[in-house]
Coordinates of C-alpha atoms in Angstrom, one line a residue:
X25 CA 8.7 8.8 -4.4
X26 CA 5.3 10.1 -6.0
X27 CA 2.0 9.1 -3.4
X28 CA -0.5 10.0 -5.8
X29 CA -0.8 10.9 -9.3
X30 CA -0.9 14.8 -10.2
X31 CA -4.7 15.6 -11.0
X32 CA -2.5 18.9 -12.9
X33 CA -1.5 16.6 -15.1
X34 CA -4.7 16.6 -16.0
X35 CA -7.6 19.0 -14.3
X36 CA -10.7 17.4 -16.3
X37 CA -9.7 13.9 -14.2
X38 CA -10.3 13.7 -10.7
X39 CA -7.6 10.8 -9.2
X40 CA -8.2 7.6 -8.4
X41 CA -8.4 8.6 -5.0
X42 CA -10.4 11.6 -5.2
X43 CA -13.0 9.1 -7.2
X44 CA -12.9 6.8 -4.1
X45 CA -13.4 9.7 -2.1
X46 CA -16.4 11.5 -3.5
X47 CA -18.4 7.9 -3.4
X48 CA -17.6 7.6 0.1
X49 CA -19.0 10.9 0.6
X50 CA -21.9 10.3 -1.4
X51 CA -22.4 6.7 0.6
X52 CA -22.8 9.0 3.6
X53 CA -24.8 11.3 2.8
X54 CA -27.3 8.6 1.1
X55 CA -27.5 6.8 4.6
X56 CA -27.8 10.5 6.7
X57 CA -30.8 11.3 4.4
X58 CA -32.3 7.6 4.2
X59 CA -31.7 6.3 8.0
X60 CA -33.3 7.6 10.9
X61 CA -30.7 6.8 13.6
X62 CA -27.1 5.9 12.1
X63 CA -23.8 5.6 14.5
X64 CA -19.7 6.0 12.9
X65 CA -17.7 3.0 14.7
X66 CA -14.3 4.5 15.1
X67 CA -11.7 2.3 17.0
X68 CA -8.9 4.8 16.3
X69 CA -7.4 2.5 13.4
X70 CA -6.3 3.7 10.0
X71 CA -9.6 2.8 7.9
X72 CA -11.2 4.4 10.6
X73 CA -9.6 7.8 10.8
X74 CA -9.8 8.0 7.4
X75 CA -14.0 7.7 7.9
X76 CA -13.5 10.6 9.9
X77 CA -11.7 12.8 7.4
X78 CA -15.0 11.6 4.8
X79 CA -17.2 12.6 7.3
X80 CA -15.8 15.7 8.3
X81 CA -15.9 17.0 4.0
X82 CA -19.5 15.5 4.2
X83 CA -20.8 17.5 6.9
X84 CA -19.3 20.2 8.2
X85 CA -18.8 22.8 9.6
X86 CA -22.2 21.5 11.0
X87 CA -21.7 18.9 13.5
X88 CA -22.1 15.1 12.4
X89 CA -25.2 13.7 12.1
X90 CA -24.5 10.8 13.8
X91 CA -22.5 9.8 17.4
X92 CA -19.2 7.4 17.4
X93 CA -18.7 4.3 18.8
X94 CA -15.9 2.2 19.8
X95 CA -16.4 -1.5 20.8
X96 CA -13.1 -1.6 23.6
X97 CA -12.4 -5.2 24.3
X98 CA -10.1 -4.3 27.5
X99 CA -6.9 -5.4 25.8
X100 CA -6.0 -2.8 23.0
X101 CA -3.2 -1.3 22.7
X102 CA -3.0 2.1 25.1
X103 CA -1.3 4.3 22.5
X104 CA -4.7 4.0 20.3
X105 CA -7.0 4.5 23.0
X106 CA -5.1 7.5 23.6
X107 CA -5.7 8.3 19.9
X108 CA -9.0 7.3 20.0
X109 CA -10.2 10.1 23.1
X110 CA -8.0 12.8 22.0
X111 CA -8.9 12.7 18.4
X112 CA -13.1 12.5 19.6
X113 CA -12.1 15.7 21.7
X114 CA -10.4 17.5 19.0
X115 CA -13.9 17.1 16.5
X116 CA -16.0 18.0 19.4
X117 CA -18.4 15.3 18.5
X118 CA -19.9 12.9 21.1
X119 CA -18.1 9.0 21.9
X120 CA -20.1 6.2 23.3
X121 CA -17.1 3.3 24.6
X122 CA -19.6 -0.5 24.5
X123 CA -17.1 -2.2 26.9
X124 CA -16.6 -5.9 26.7
X125 CA -15.3 -6.1 30.4
X126 CA -18.9 -4.6 31.1
X127 CA -20.7 -7.4 28.4
X128 CA -18.5 -10.3 30.9
X129 CA -19.5 -8.4 34.3
X130 CA -23.1 -8.5 33.2
X131 CA -22.2 -12.8 32.3
X132 CA -23.7 -11.8 28.5
X133 CA -20.4 -13.2 27.7
X134 CA -17.5 -15.5 28.9
X135 CA -14.3 -14.6 29.4
X136 CA -12.1 -16.9 27.3
X137 CA -8.9 -18.5 29.3
X138 CA -5.5 -20.0 28.5
X139 CA -2.3 -19.1 26.4
X140 CA -4.6 -18.3 23.3
X141 CA -7.5 -16.6 25.1
X142 CA -8.9 -13.4 23.2
X143 CA -11.8 -11.0 23.9
X144 CA -12.4 -10.3 19.8
X145 CA -14.9 -13.1 19.1
X146 CA -16.9 -11.4 22.5
X147 CA -17.0 -8.0 20.9
X148 CA -20.1 -9.2 18.8
X149 CA -22.7 -9.5 21.6
X150 CA -21.5 -6.8 22.9
X151 CA -21.9 -4.8 19.3
X152 CA -25.4 -6.1 18.9
X153 CA -26.1 -4.9 22.3
X154 CA -25.1 -1.2 22.3
X155 CA -26.6 -1.2 18.7
X156 CA -29.8 -2.6 20.0
X157 CA -29.7 -0.1 23.6
X158 CA -29.0 3.1 21.4
X159 CA -31.7 2.5 18.6
X160 CA -29.4 2.5 15.7
X161 CA -30.6 1.1 12.4
X162 CA -27.1 1.9 10.3
X163 CA -23.5 1.5 11.2
X164 CA -20.6 2.8 9.3
X165 CA -17.6 0.8 9.6
X166 CA -13.9 0.7 7.4
X167 CA -14.3 -3.1 6.2
X168 CA -12.7 -3.3 2.6
X169 CA -13.3 -5.9 0.6
X170 CA -9.4 -6.7 -0.3
X171 CA -9.0 -8.0 3.8
X172 CA -10.6 -10.9 3.0
X173 CA -12.5 -12.8 1.2
X174 CA -16.1 -12.6 3.2
X175 CA -15.6 -9.1 3.3
X176 CA -15.3 -9.5 -0.7
X177 CA -18.6 -10.6 -0.5
X178 CA -20.4 -7.9 1.5
X179 CA -22.4 -5.3 -0.4
X180 CA -22.0 -1.7 0.4
X181 CA -25.1 -1.7 2.9
X182 CA -25.2 -4.8 4.2
X183 CA -28.2 -5.9 5.8
X184 CA -28.3 -7.9 8.9
X185 CA -32.0 -8.9 10.6
X186 CA -33.8 -8.2 13.6
X187 CA -30.7 -10.9 15.5
X188 CA -28.1 -9.1 14.0
X189 CA -27.4 -12.0 11.7
X190 CA -25.7 -11.9 7.9
X191 CA -26.8 -14.0 5.5
X192 CA -24.3 -13.4 2.3
X193 CA -27.4 -15.0 -0.3
X194 CA -29.8 -12.5 1.0
X195 CA -28.3 -8.7 0.3
X196 CA -29.4 -6.2 -2.1
X197 CA -28.2 -5.2 -5.3
X198 CA -26.8 -2.4 -5.6
X199 CA -26.5 -1.2 -9.5
X200 CA -25.4 2.1 -10.6
X201 CA -24.2 3.0 -7.7
X202 CA -28.3 3.3 -5.9
X203 CA -28.3 2.0 -2.2
X204 CA -31.7 0.6 -0.7
X205 CA -32.1 2.3 3.1
X206 CA -35.0 0.7 3.6
X207 CA -34.9 -1.4 7.1
X208 CA -38.0 -2.9 8.9
X209 CA -38.2 -2.2 12.8
X210 CA -36.2 -4.4 14.1
X211 CA -33.4 -4.7 11.3
X212 CA -30.4 -2.8 11.2
X213 CA -27.7 -1.8 8.1
X214 CA -23.6 -1.6 8.2
X215 CA -22.3 0.3 5.9
X216 CA -19.0 0.3 4.0
X217 CA -17.8 3.8 2.4
X218 CA -14.5 2.5 1.9
X219 CA -16.0 -1.3 0.6
X220 CA -14.2 -0.3 -3.0
X221 CA -10.5 0.9 -1.3
X222 CA -7.4 -0.6 -0.8
X223 CA -4.8 -1.4 2.2
X224 CA -2.7 1.1 -0.3
X225 CA -5.7 3.8 -1.4
X226 CA -5.6 4.6 2.7
X227 CA -2.6 5.2 3.0
X228 CA -1.9 6.9 0.1
X229 CA -4.9 8.9 1.4
X230 CA -3.5 9.5 4.7
X231 CA -0.4 10.7 3.4
X232 CA -2.2 13.2 0.6
X233 CA -4.4 15.1 3.6
X234 CA -1.7 14.6 5.5
X235 CA -4.0 12.5 8.8
X236 CA -2.4 11.7 12.0
X237 CA -2.3 7.8 12.9
X238 CA -1.6 6.1 16.3
X239 CA 2.2 5.8 16.2
X240 CA 2.6 1.9 16.8
X241 CA 1.7 2.2 12.7
X242 CA 5.2 3.8 12.7
X243 CA 8.7 1.4 13.1
X244 CA 9.5 1.8 16.6
X245 CA 11.1 -0.9 19.1
X246 CA 8.4 -3.0 21.0
X247 CA 9.5 -6.5 23.4
X248 CA 7.8 -9.1 21.3
X249 CA 7.9 -13.0 21.0
X250 CA 7.2 -15.0 18.4
X251 CA 4.1 -17.5 18.2
X252 CA 2.6 -19.1 14.2
X253 CA 4.5 -16.9 12.5
X254 CA 3.4 -13.4 13.7
X255 CA 5.3 -10.6 16.2
X256 CA 2.8 -10.9 19.5
X257 CA 3.3 -7.6 22.4
X258 CA 4.7 -8.9 25.1
X259 CA 1.3 -7.6 27.9
X260 CA -0.8 -8.5 31.2
X261 CA -2.8 -9.5 28.7
X262 CA -1.0 -12.6 26.9
X263 CA 0.2 -15.6 28.8
X264 CA 3.6 -17.1 27.0
X265 CA 3.5 -20.5 26.0
X266 CA 6.5 -23.0 27.4
X267 CA 9.9 -22.1 24.9
X268 CA 8.1 -19.1 24.0
X269 CA 11.1 -16.4 24.8
X270 CA 10.5 -12.4 25.2
X271 CA 13.0 -10.3 22.6
X272 CA 13.2 -6.3 21.6
X273 CA 13.1 -5.6 17.9
X274 CA 11.7 -2.7 15.3
X275 CA 8.3 -3.0 14.6
X276 CA 5.2 -1.5 13.6
X277 CA 1.7 -2.3 13.0
X278 CA -0.7 -2.6 9.7
X279 CA -3.5 -3.2 11.6
X280 CA -5.0 -2.5 15.1
X281 CA -6.8 -4.5 17.4
X282 CA -7.2 -6.3 20.3
X283 CA -3.7 -7.5 21.5
X284 CA -4.4 -10.8 21.9
X285 CA -4.7 -11.3 18.8
X286 CA -3.0 -8.7 16.7
X287 CA 0.4 -8.9 15.3
X288 CA 3.8 -6.8 14.2
X289 CA 5.2 -6.7 11.8
X290 CA 9.5 -6.5 11.3
X291 CA 9.8 -3.4 9.9
X292 CA 12.1 -0.4 9.4
X293 CA 9.4 2.1 8.1
X294 CA 9.5 5.6 10.1
X295 CA 7.4 7.9 8.0
X296 CA 4.2 8.2 5.7
X297 CA 6.5 7.8 3.2
X298 CA 7.9 4.9 3.9
X299 CA 4.8 2.9 5.0
X300 CA 3.6 3.0 1.3
X301 CA 6.5 2.3 -0.2
X302 CA 6.1 -1.1 2.3
X303 CA 2.6 -1.5 1.7
X304 CA 2.8 -1.4 -1.9
X305 CA 5.4 -3.6 -2.6
X306 CA 3.9 -6.3 -0.5
X307 CA 1.3 -9.7 -1.7
X308 CA 0.4 -10.4 1.8
X309 CA -3.2 -9.2 3.4
X310 CA -2.6 -7.1 5.9
X311 CA -5.0 -9.5 7.8
X312 CA -3.3 -12.8 6.1
X313 CA -0.4 -11.4 8.1
X314 CA -1.3 -9.7 11.2
X315 CA -5.0 -11.3 12.4
X316 CA -4.7 -15.0 14.6
X317 CA -8.6 -14.5 15.0
X318 CA -8.6 -14.8 10.9
X319 CA -6.4 -18.4 10.6
X320 CA -8.9 -20.5 13.3
X321 CA -10.8 -21.8 10.3
X322 CA -10.8 -21.2 6.6
X323 CA -14.5 -20.0 7.0
X324 CA -13.7 -18.0 10.8
X325 CA -13.9 -14.5 9.4
X326 CA -17.4 -15.2 7.2
X327 CA -18.6 -17.6 10.4
X328 CA -18.2 -14.7 12.8
X329 CA -20.0 -12.4 10.4
X330 CA -22.6 -14.6 9.9
X331 CA -23.4 -14.6 13.6
X332 CA -23.1 -10.6 13.9
X333 CA -19.3 -10.0 13.8
X334 CA -18.8 -6.2 12.2

Protein backbone atom coordinates (compact mmCIF):
# COMPACT_ATOMS: atom_id res chain seq x y z
CA UNK A 1 0.00 0.00 0.00
CA UNK A 2 1.13 3.61 -0.54
CA UNK A 3 1.75 5.31 2.80
CA UNK A 4 2.19 8.86 1.49
CA UNK A 5 1.56 10.76 -1.68
CA UNK A 6 4.47 10.91 -4.10
CA UNK A 7 5.90 14.48 -4.20
CA UNK A 8 7.58 13.60 -7.51
CA UNK A 9 4.13 13.62 -9.11
CA UNK A 10 4.10 17.40 -8.64
CA UNK A 11 7.56 18.70 -7.69
CA UNK A 12 6.19 22.22 -7.08
CA UNK A 13 3.72 21.04 -4.41
CA UNK A 14 4.75 19.73 -0.99
CA UNK A 15 2.99 16.67 0.39
CA UNK A 16 0.74 17.33 3.38
CA UNK A 17 3.34 15.70 5.64
CA UNK A 18 6.04 18.10 4.46
CA UNK A 19 3.70 21.05 5.05
CA UNK A 20 3.08 19.84 8.60
CA UNK A 21 6.80 19.25 9.09
CA UNK A 22 7.66 22.77 7.91
CA UNK A 23 5.06 24.30 10.23
CA UNK A 24 6.38 22.35 13.23
CA UNK A 25 10.01 23.27 12.51
CA UNK A 26 8.99 26.93 12.21
CA UNK A 27 7.25 26.73 15.60
CA UNK A 28 10.31 25.19 17.25
CA UNK A 29 12.62 27.84 15.86
CA UNK A 30 10.22 30.60 16.94
CA UNK A 31 10.27 29.30 20.51
CA UNK A 32 14.08 29.04 20.50
CA UNK A 33 14.27 32.63 19.26
CA UNK A 34 11.60 34.19 21.49
CA UNK A 35 11.79 32.30 24.80
CA UNK A 36 14.73 32.20 27.20
CA UNK A 37 14.64 28.67 28.62
CA UNK A 38 12.52 26.07 26.81
CA UNK A 39 12.43 22.31 27.42
CA UNK A 40 11.14 19.43 25.28
CA UNK A 41 9.09 16.74 26.99
CA UNK A 42 10.25 13.31 25.82
CA UNK A 43 8.55 10.17 27.11
CA UNK A 44 9.70 7.69 24.48
CA UNK A 45 6.21 7.67 22.95
CA UNK A 46 5.49 8.06 19.25
CA UNK A 47 4.57 11.75 19.34
CA UNK A 48 7.66 12.78 21.28
CA UNK A 49 9.76 10.63 18.93
CA UNK A 50 8.44 12.74 16.06
CA UNK A 51 9.26 15.90 18.05
CA UNK A 52 12.86 14.71 18.38
CA UNK A 53 13.13 14.21 14.63
CA UNK A 54 11.71 17.69 14.03
CA UNK A 55 14.19 19.15 16.53
CA UNK A 56 17.00 17.43 14.67
CA UNK A 57 15.85 18.99 11.41
CA UNK A 58 15.41 22.39 13.06
CA UNK A 59 18.76 22.62 14.87
CA UNK A 60 21.29 20.02 13.74
CA UNK A 61 24.26 19.86 13.31
CA UNK A 62 24.28 21.95 16.50
CA UNK A 63 23.01 20.78 19.88
CA UNK A 64 19.37 21.34 20.75
CA UNK A 65 18.92 24.78 22.38
CA UNK A 66 17.01 23.08 25.20
CA UNK A 67 17.21 19.93 27.34
CA UNK A 68 14.77 17.02 27.28
CA UNK A 69 12.54 16.14 30.22
CA UNK A 70 10.34 13.19 31.15
CA UNK A 71 7.80 13.18 33.97
CA UNK A 72 8.25 9.58 35.11
CA UNK A 73 5.43 8.04 37.15
CA UNK A 74 7.57 5.03 38.07
CA UNK A 75 4.83 2.84 36.58
CA UNK A 76 5.82 3.20 32.93
CA UNK A 77 6.36 0.32 30.53
CA UNK A 78 9.97 -0.94 30.93
CA UNK A 79 10.38 -1.25 27.16
CA UNK A 80 9.60 2.44 26.73
CA UNK A 81 11.99 3.57 29.48
CA UNK A 82 14.77 1.49 27.91
CA UNK A 83 14.05 3.09 24.54
CA UNK A 84 13.94 6.59 26.09
CA UNK A 85 17.37 6.26 27.67
CA UNK A 86 18.95 4.68 24.60
CA UNK A 87 17.57 7.31 22.22
CA UNK A 88 18.74 10.19 24.42
CA UNK A 89 22.22 8.63 24.60
CA UNK A 90 22.33 8.29 20.80
CA UNK A 91 21.44 11.97 20.41
CA UNK A 92 23.96 13.07 23.03
CA UNK A 93 21.40 15.39 24.61
CA UNK A 94 20.63 16.02 28.29
CA UNK A 95 17.62 14.33 29.89
CA UNK A 96 15.97 15.57 33.09
CA UNK A 97 13.81 12.94 34.81
CA UNK A 98 11.13 14.46 37.02
CA UNK A 99 10.04 11.66 39.36
CA UNK A 100 6.52 11.19 40.70
CA UNK A 101 7.97 8.80 43.28
CA UNK A 102 10.16 11.62 44.60
CA UNK A 103 7.08 13.85 44.81
CA UNK A 104 5.35 11.14 46.87
CA UNK A 105 8.40 10.70 49.12
CA UNK A 106 8.58 14.48 49.68
CA UNK A 107 4.90 14.64 50.63
CA UNK A 108 4.00 16.80 47.64
CA UNK A 109 1.37 14.29 46.48
CA UNK A 110 -0.38 11.33 48.06
CA UNK A 111 -0.21 7.85 46.57
CA UNK A 112 -3.58 6.44 45.52
CA UNK A 113 -4.53 2.95 46.67
CA UNK A 114 -6.86 0.21 45.50
CA UNK A 115 -7.35 -1.64 42.21
CA UNK A 116 -8.13 1.57 40.28
CA UNK A 117 -5.26 3.56 41.75
CA UNK A 118 -3.13 5.49 39.27
CA UNK A 119 -0.18 7.82 39.41
CA UNK A 120 -1.22 9.57 36.20
CA UNK A 121 -3.04 12.42 37.95
CA UNK A 122 -0.07 12.90 40.28
CA UNK A 123 2.11 13.94 37.32
CA UNK A 124 0.70 17.48 37.36
CA UNK A 125 2.41 18.46 40.62
CA UNK A 126 5.68 16.84 39.53
CA UNK A 127 5.58 18.66 36.19
CA UNK A 128 4.83 22.07 37.71
CA UNK A 129 7.54 21.61 40.37
CA UNK A 130 10.09 20.67 37.68
CA UNK A 131 9.20 23.67 35.52
CA UNK A 132 9.59 26.00 38.50
CA UNK A 133 12.78 24.39 39.82
CA UNK A 134 14.50 24.61 36.44
CA UNK A 135 13.12 28.02 35.51
CA UNK A 136 11.62 26.81 32.23
CA UNK A 137 9.43 29.38 30.48
CA UNK A 138 8.31 27.10 27.64
CA UNK A 139 7.72 23.37 27.33
CA UNK A 140 7.27 21.53 24.02
CA UNK A 141 4.76 18.69 24.04
CA UNK A 142 3.42 16.22 21.51
CA UNK A 143 -0.30 16.81 22.13
CA UNK A 144 -2.54 16.93 19.05
CA UNK A 145 -5.98 18.46 18.62
CA UNK A 146 -7.44 15.23 17.24
CA UNK A 147 -6.77 13.37 20.50
CA UNK A 148 -9.50 14.78 22.73
CA UNK A 149 -12.03 17.63 22.95
CA UNK A 150 -10.10 19.65 25.54
CA UNK A 151 -6.95 19.49 23.43
CA UNK A 152 -8.93 20.70 20.44
CA UNK A 153 -9.47 23.98 22.34
CA UNK A 154 -5.78 24.55 22.85
CA UNK A 155 -3.67 27.01 20.90
CA UNK A 156 -0.23 26.06 19.59
CA UNK A 157 1.19 28.49 22.18
CA UNK A 158 -0.85 27.63 25.28
CA UNK A 159 -0.26 30.11 28.09
CA UNK A 160 -0.29 29.14 31.77
CA UNK A 161 -0.47 31.56 34.68
CA UNK A 162 2.00 31.73 37.55
CA UNK A 163 0.17 28.82 39.22
CA UNK A 164 0.58 26.68 36.09
CA UNK A 165 -3.14 26.66 35.38
CA UNK A 166 -4.86 26.94 32.00
CA UNK A 167 -7.88 29.07 31.14
CA UNK A 168 -9.27 28.14 27.69
CA UNK A 169 -11.10 31.49 27.52
CA UNK A 170 -7.92 33.54 27.91
CA UNK A 171 -5.76 32.21 25.08
CA UNK A 172 -4.13 34.48 22.53
CA UNK A 173 -5.15 34.61 18.86
CA UNK A 174 -2.79 32.97 16.36
CA UNK A 175 -3.70 34.57 13.05
CA UNK A 176 -1.53 33.96 9.98
CA UNK A 177 0.77 31.64 11.99
CA UNK A 178 1.97 34.52 14.16
CA UNK A 179 2.77 33.46 17.72
CA UNK A 180 3.02 35.81 20.69
CA UNK A 181 5.74 34.38 22.91
CA UNK A 182 5.75 37.15 25.51
CA UNK A 183 5.45 35.76 29.04
CA UNK A 184 5.35 37.66 32.32
CA UNK A 185 7.45 36.69 35.31
CA UNK A 186 6.17 33.41 36.74
CA UNK A 187 4.14 32.52 33.67
CA UNK A 188 5.04 29.80 31.19
CA UNK A 189 3.83 28.52 27.86
CA UNK A 190 3.19 25.00 26.61
CA UNK A 191 3.97 24.66 22.92
CA UNK A 192 2.40 22.01 20.67
CA UNK A 193 4.12 21.77 17.26
CA UNK A 194 1.99 18.72 16.37
CA UNK A 195 -1.35 20.44 17.06
CA UNK A 196 -2.49 20.15 13.44
CA UNK A 197 -1.30 16.55 12.98
CA UNK A 198 -3.51 13.49 13.27
CA UNK A 199 -2.58 10.08 14.63
CA UNK A 200 -2.43 8.85 11.04
CA UNK A 201 -0.09 11.72 10.09
CA UNK A 202 2.23 10.74 12.94
CA UNK A 203 2.42 7.12 11.84
CA UNK A 204 2.85 8.01 8.17
CA UNK A 205 5.68 10.37 9.14
CA UNK A 206 7.32 7.65 11.24
CA UNK A 207 7.08 5.32 8.25
CA UNK A 208 8.46 7.87 5.81
CA UNK A 209 11.34 8.84 8.09
CA UNK A 210 11.91 5.21 9.15
CA UNK A 211 11.98 6.20 12.81
CA UNK A 212 12.48 3.56 15.47
CA UNK A 213 9.69 3.28 18.04
CA UNK A 214 9.37 1.06 21.15
CA UNK A 215 8.40 -2.48 20.23
CA UNK A 216 5.15 -2.38 22.23
CA UNK A 217 3.66 -0.30 19.40
CA UNK A 218 3.71 -3.49 17.32
CA UNK A 219 1.76 -6.71 17.87
CA UNK A 220 3.26 -9.02 20.49
CA UNK A 221 2.12 -11.67 22.93
CA UNK A 222 1.37 -10.21 26.38
CA UNK A 223 -0.46 -11.31 29.49
CA UNK A 224 -3.41 -8.99 29.97
CA UNK A 225 -6.75 -8.79 31.77
CA UNK A 226 -9.99 -7.13 30.73
CA UNK A 227 -11.49 -4.21 32.69
CA UNK A 228 -14.16 -1.76 31.56
CA UNK A 229 -13.80 -2.94 27.98
CA UNK A 230 -10.02 -2.33 27.91
CA UNK A 231 -7.04 -4.70 27.96
CA UNK A 232 -4.51 -3.91 30.68
CA UNK A 233 -1.08 -5.51 31.05
CA UNK A 234 -0.65 -7.52 34.22
CA UNK A 235 2.09 -6.06 36.40
CA UNK A 236 3.11 -5.44 39.98
CA UNK A 237 1.44 -2.03 39.67
CA UNK A 238 -2.02 -3.42 38.93
CA UNK A 239 -4.33 -4.96 41.53
CA UNK A 240 -6.92 -7.33 40.09
CA UNK A 241 -10.60 -7.11 40.99
CA UNK A 242 -12.55 -10.27 41.81
CA UNK A 243 -13.50 -12.01 38.59
CA UNK A 244 -10.65 -10.58 36.52
CA UNK A 245 -8.57 -13.38 35.02
CA UNK A 246 -5.26 -12.82 33.19
CA UNK A 247 -4.83 -14.37 29.75
CA UNK A 248 -2.27 -14.15 26.98
CA UNK A 249 -3.12 -12.72 23.57
CA UNK A 250 -1.66 -10.66 20.70
CA UNK A 251 -1.87 -6.92 21.42
CA UNK A 252 -0.20 -3.64 20.62
CA UNK A 253 -0.36 -0.13 22.09
CA UNK A 254 -1.63 2.97 20.30
CA UNK A 255 -0.31 5.25 23.04
CA UNK A 256 2.08 4.68 25.94
CA UNK A 257 1.92 6.10 29.43
CA UNK A 258 1.35 4.96 32.98
CA UNK A 259 0.57 1.22 32.98
CA UNK A 260 -2.31 1.76 35.41
CA UNK A 261 -4.40 3.76 32.93
CA UNK A 262 -3.13 2.75 29.49
CA UNK A 263 -4.82 -0.09 27.66
CA UNK A 264 -3.73 -2.21 24.73
CA UNK A 265 -5.71 -3.14 21.63
CA UNK A 266 -6.05 -6.63 20.18
CA UNK A 267 -3.96 -6.61 17.03
CA UNK A 268 -1.74 -8.62 14.71
CA UNK A 269 -0.13 -5.53 13.11
CA UNK A 270 3.57 -6.32 13.42
CA UNK A 271 5.12 -3.70 11.12
CA UNK A 272 4.72 -0.05 10.16
CA UNK A 273 2.67 -0.70 7.05
CA UNK A 274 0.02 -2.78 8.82
CA UNK A 275 -0.09 -0.35 11.77
CA UNK A 276 -0.74 2.52 9.35
CA UNK A 277 -3.49 0.43 7.75
CA UNK A 278 -5.14 -0.20 11.11
CA UNK A 279 -5.02 3.47 12.08
CA UNK A 280 -6.46 4.52 8.71
CA UNK A 281 -9.40 2.15 9.19
CA UNK A 282 -10.30 2.91 12.82
CA UNK A 283 -12.97 5.41 13.81
CA UNK A 284 -12.07 5.45 17.53
CA UNK A 285 -9.48 7.89 18.84
CA UNK A 286 -6.43 6.46 20.58
CA UNK A 287 -7.32 8.07 23.92
CA UNK A 288 -10.96 7.08 23.57
CA UNK A 289 -9.98 3.44 23.07
CA UNK A 290 -7.02 3.07 25.40
CA UNK A 291 -6.86 5.74 28.16
CA UNK A 292 -8.84 5.10 31.33
CA UNK A 293 -7.93 8.49 32.82
CA UNK A 294 -10.12 10.20 30.18
CA UNK A 295 -13.17 8.18 31.24
CA UNK A 296 -13.41 9.42 34.83
CA UNK A 297 -15.83 12.20 33.84
CA UNK A 298 -17.00 13.83 30.62
CA UNK A 299 -14.53 16.67 31.21
CA UNK A 300 -11.71 14.64 32.77
CA UNK A 301 -8.96 15.88 30.44
CA UNK A 302 -10.05 19.51 30.63
CA UNK A 303 -10.23 19.38 34.43
CA UNK A 304 -6.65 18.06 34.57
CA UNK A 305 -5.42 20.65 32.08
CA UNK A 306 -7.02 23.51 33.99
CA UNK A 307 -5.10 22.29 37.06
CA UNK A 308 -1.81 22.31 35.16
CA UNK A 309 -1.65 18.94 33.38
CA UNK A 310 0.08 18.92 30.04
